[in-house]
Amino acid sequence: MAVSQELLEILVCPVCKESVALTDDKSGLKCPACHRVYPIRDDIPVMLVDEARVEE
């Protein structure tokens, strides 16, 4: 089971408060403003800054 659309609609980046979107491979949630990607583990988004990686 993937992350639900309802959850995606309310999740925001904890750093800049922008809405996040699924990455192309559906393994994370990416913030378009600060480019942090938060991992999804066992269908649960891990919205911790220390767990995020920065992508361009």
Short mmCIF file of N, CA and C in Angstrom, two decimals:
data_model
loop_
_atom_site.label_atom_id
_atom_site.label_comp_id
_atom_site.label_asym_id
_atom_site.label_seq_id
_atom_site.Cartn_x
_atom_site.Cartn_y
_atom_site.Cartn_z
N MET A 1 0.85 -1.18 0.00
CA MET A 1 0.00 0.00 0.00
C MET A 1 0.89 1.25 0.00
N ALA A 2 0.61 2.16 -0.86
CA ALA A 2 1.39 3.39 -0.97
C ALA A 2 0.84 4.46 -0.04
N VAL A 3 1.52 5.59 -0.02
CA VAL A 3 1.07 6.74 0.78
C VAL A 3 -0.24 7.25 0.17
N SER A 4 -1.24 7.46 1.00
CA SER A 4 -2.55 7.87 0.50
C SER A 4 -2.53 9.30 -0.02
N GLN A 5 -3.41 9.56 -0.97
CA GLN A 5 -3.52 10.90 -1.55
C GLN A 5 -3.94 11.92 -0.49
N GLU A 6 -4.79 11.52 0.44
CA GLU A 6 -5.22 12.42 1.50
C GLU A 6 -4.04 12.87 2.36
N LEU A 7 -3.14 11.94 2.65
CA LEU A 7 -1.96 12.27 3.44
C LEU A 7 -1.03 13.18 2.65
N LEU A 8 -0.83 12.89 1.38
CA LEU A 8 0.03 13.73 0.53
C LEU A 8 -0.47 15.17 0.47
N GLU A 9 -1.76 15.36 0.52
CA GLU A 9 -2.34 16.70 0.43
C GLU A 9 -2.07 17.54 1.67
N ILE A 10 -1.82 16.92 2.81
CA ILE A 10 -1.61 17.70 4.03
C ILE A 10 -0.16 17.76 4.49
N LEU A 11 0.71 16.90 3.95
CA LEU A 11 2.10 16.90 4.38
C LEU A 11 2.85 18.09 3.81
N VAL A 12 3.68 18.71 4.65
CA VAL A 12 4.53 19.82 4.22
C VAL A 12 5.94 19.59 4.74
N CYS A 13 6.90 20.24 4.10
CA CYS A 13 8.29 20.17 4.52
C CYS A 13 8.41 20.83 5.91
N PRO A 14 9.04 20.15 6.86
CA PRO A 14 9.18 20.75 8.19
C PRO A 14 10.13 21.95 8.23
N VAL A 15 10.95 22.13 7.20
CA VAL A 15 11.90 23.24 7.17
C VAL A 15 11.24 24.50 6.62
N CYS A 16 10.65 24.41 5.43
CA CYS A 16 10.15 25.62 4.76
C CYS A 16 8.64 25.66 4.62
N LYS A 17 7.95 24.62 5.06
CA LYS A 17 6.48 24.56 5.08
C LYS A 17 5.83 24.52 3.70
N GLU A 18 6.58 24.10 2.67
CA GLU A 18 6.04 23.93 1.33
C GLU A 18 5.45 22.52 1.21
N SER A 19 4.46 22.36 0.35
CA SER A 19 3.89 21.04 0.08
C SER A 19 4.94 20.15 -0.57
N VAL A 20 4.93 18.88 -0.21
CA VAL A 20 5.87 17.92 -0.78
C VAL A 20 5.16 17.06 -1.82
N ALA A 21 5.95 16.46 -2.71
CA ALA A 21 5.40 15.60 -3.76
C ALA A 21 6.21 14.32 -3.83
N LEU A 22 5.56 13.25 -4.28
CA LEU A 22 6.25 11.97 -4.44
C LEU A 22 7.37 12.08 -5.47
N THR A 23 8.48 11.43 -5.20
CA THR A 23 9.55 11.35 -6.19
C THR A 23 9.10 10.41 -7.30
N ASP A 24 9.80 10.45 -8.42
CA ASP A 24 9.43 9.61 -9.57
C ASP A 24 9.44 8.13 -9.23
N ASP A 25 10.38 7.71 -8.40
CA ASP A 25 10.45 6.28 -8.04
C ASP A 25 9.59 5.94 -6.82
N LYS A 26 8.86 6.92 -6.30
CA LYS A 26 7.93 6.75 -5.16
C LYS A 26 8.62 6.28 -3.88
N SER A 27 9.92 6.58 -3.75
CA SER A 27 10.64 6.17 -2.54
C SER A 27 10.81 7.31 -1.56
N GLY A 28 10.32 8.50 -1.90
CA GLY A 28 10.47 9.64 -1.02
C GLY A 28 9.53 10.76 -1.38
N LEU A 29 9.54 11.79 -0.54
CA LEU A 29 8.74 13.00 -0.76
C LEU A 29 9.69 14.17 -0.89
N LYS A 30 9.59 14.90 -1.99
CA LYS A 30 10.52 15.98 -2.28
C LYS A 30 9.86 17.34 -2.11
N CYS A 31 10.60 18.24 -1.48
CA CYS A 31 10.16 19.62 -1.33
C CYS A 31 10.69 20.42 -2.52
N PRO A 32 9.83 21.11 -3.26
CA PRO A 32 10.29 21.87 -4.43
C PRO A 32 11.08 23.12 -4.06
N ALA A 33 10.94 23.60 -2.84
CA ALA A 33 11.62 24.84 -2.44
C ALA A 33 13.05 24.60 -1.97
N CYS A 34 13.23 23.68 -1.01
CA CYS A 34 14.57 23.47 -0.44
C CYS A 34 15.24 22.20 -0.97
N HIS A 35 14.55 21.43 -1.81
CA HIS A 35 15.08 20.24 -2.48
C HIS A 35 15.43 19.10 -1.54
N ARG A 36 14.86 19.10 -0.35
CA ARG A 36 15.06 17.96 0.55
C ARG A 36 14.13 16.83 0.12
N VAL A 37 14.63 15.61 0.24
CA VAL A 37 13.83 14.42 -0.06
C VAL A 37 13.72 13.61 1.23
N TYR A 38 12.50 13.44 1.68
CA TYR A 38 12.22 12.69 2.91
C TYR A 38 11.87 11.25 2.52
N PRO A 39 12.51 10.26 3.14
CA PRO A 39 12.28 8.87 2.74
C PRO A 39 10.90 8.36 3.15
N ILE A 40 10.46 7.35 2.42
CA ILE A 40 9.24 6.62 2.79
C ILE A 40 9.68 5.21 3.13
N ARG A 41 9.40 4.80 4.36
CA ARG A 41 9.78 3.46 4.82
C ARG A 41 8.53 2.72 5.27
N ASP A 42 8.33 1.55 4.71
CA ASP A 42 7.15 0.73 5.03
C ASP A 42 5.87 1.54 4.87
N ASP A 43 5.80 2.32 3.77
CA ASP A 43 4.63 3.16 3.43
C ASP A 43 4.38 4.29 4.42
N ILE A 44 5.40 4.63 5.22
CA ILE A 44 5.26 5.72 6.19
C ILE A 44 6.30 6.79 5.87
N PRO A 45 5.86 8.02 5.57
CA PRO A 45 6.81 9.11 5.33
C PRO A 45 7.58 9.46 6.60
N VAL A 46 8.90 9.57 6.48
CA VAL A 46 9.74 9.94 7.62
C VAL A 46 10.10 11.42 7.43
N MET A 47 9.33 12.29 8.06
CA MET A 47 9.45 13.74 7.86
C MET A 47 10.39 14.37 8.89
N LEU A 48 11.56 13.77 9.06
CA LEU A 48 12.58 14.28 9.97
C LEU A 48 13.70 14.90 9.16
N VAL A 49 14.11 16.10 9.52
CA VAL A 49 15.16 16.81 8.78
C VAL A 49 16.45 16.00 8.76
N ASP A 50 16.78 15.34 9.87
CA ASP A 50 18.01 14.56 9.94
C ASP A 50 18.00 13.34 9.01
N GLU A 51 16.82 12.87 8.62
CA GLU A 51 16.70 11.73 7.73
C GLU A 51 16.66 12.13 6.26
N ALA A 52 16.45 13.40 5.97
CA ALA A 52 16.30 13.87 4.59
C ALA A 52 17.67 14.01 3.91
N ARG A 53 17.64 13.87 2.59
CA ARG A 53 18.82 14.15 1.79
C ARG A 53 18.47 15.32 0.87
N VAL A 54 19.48 16.06 0.46
CA VAL A 54 19.25 17.23 -0.41
C VAL A 54 19.63 16.84 -1.84
N GLU A 55 18.68 17.04 -2.76
CA GLU A 55 18.90 16.76 -4.17
C GLU A 55 18.69 18.04 -4.96
N GLU A 56 19.29 18.11 -6.09
CA GLU A 56 19.06 19.26 -6.99
C GLU A 56 18.10 18.94 -8.06
#
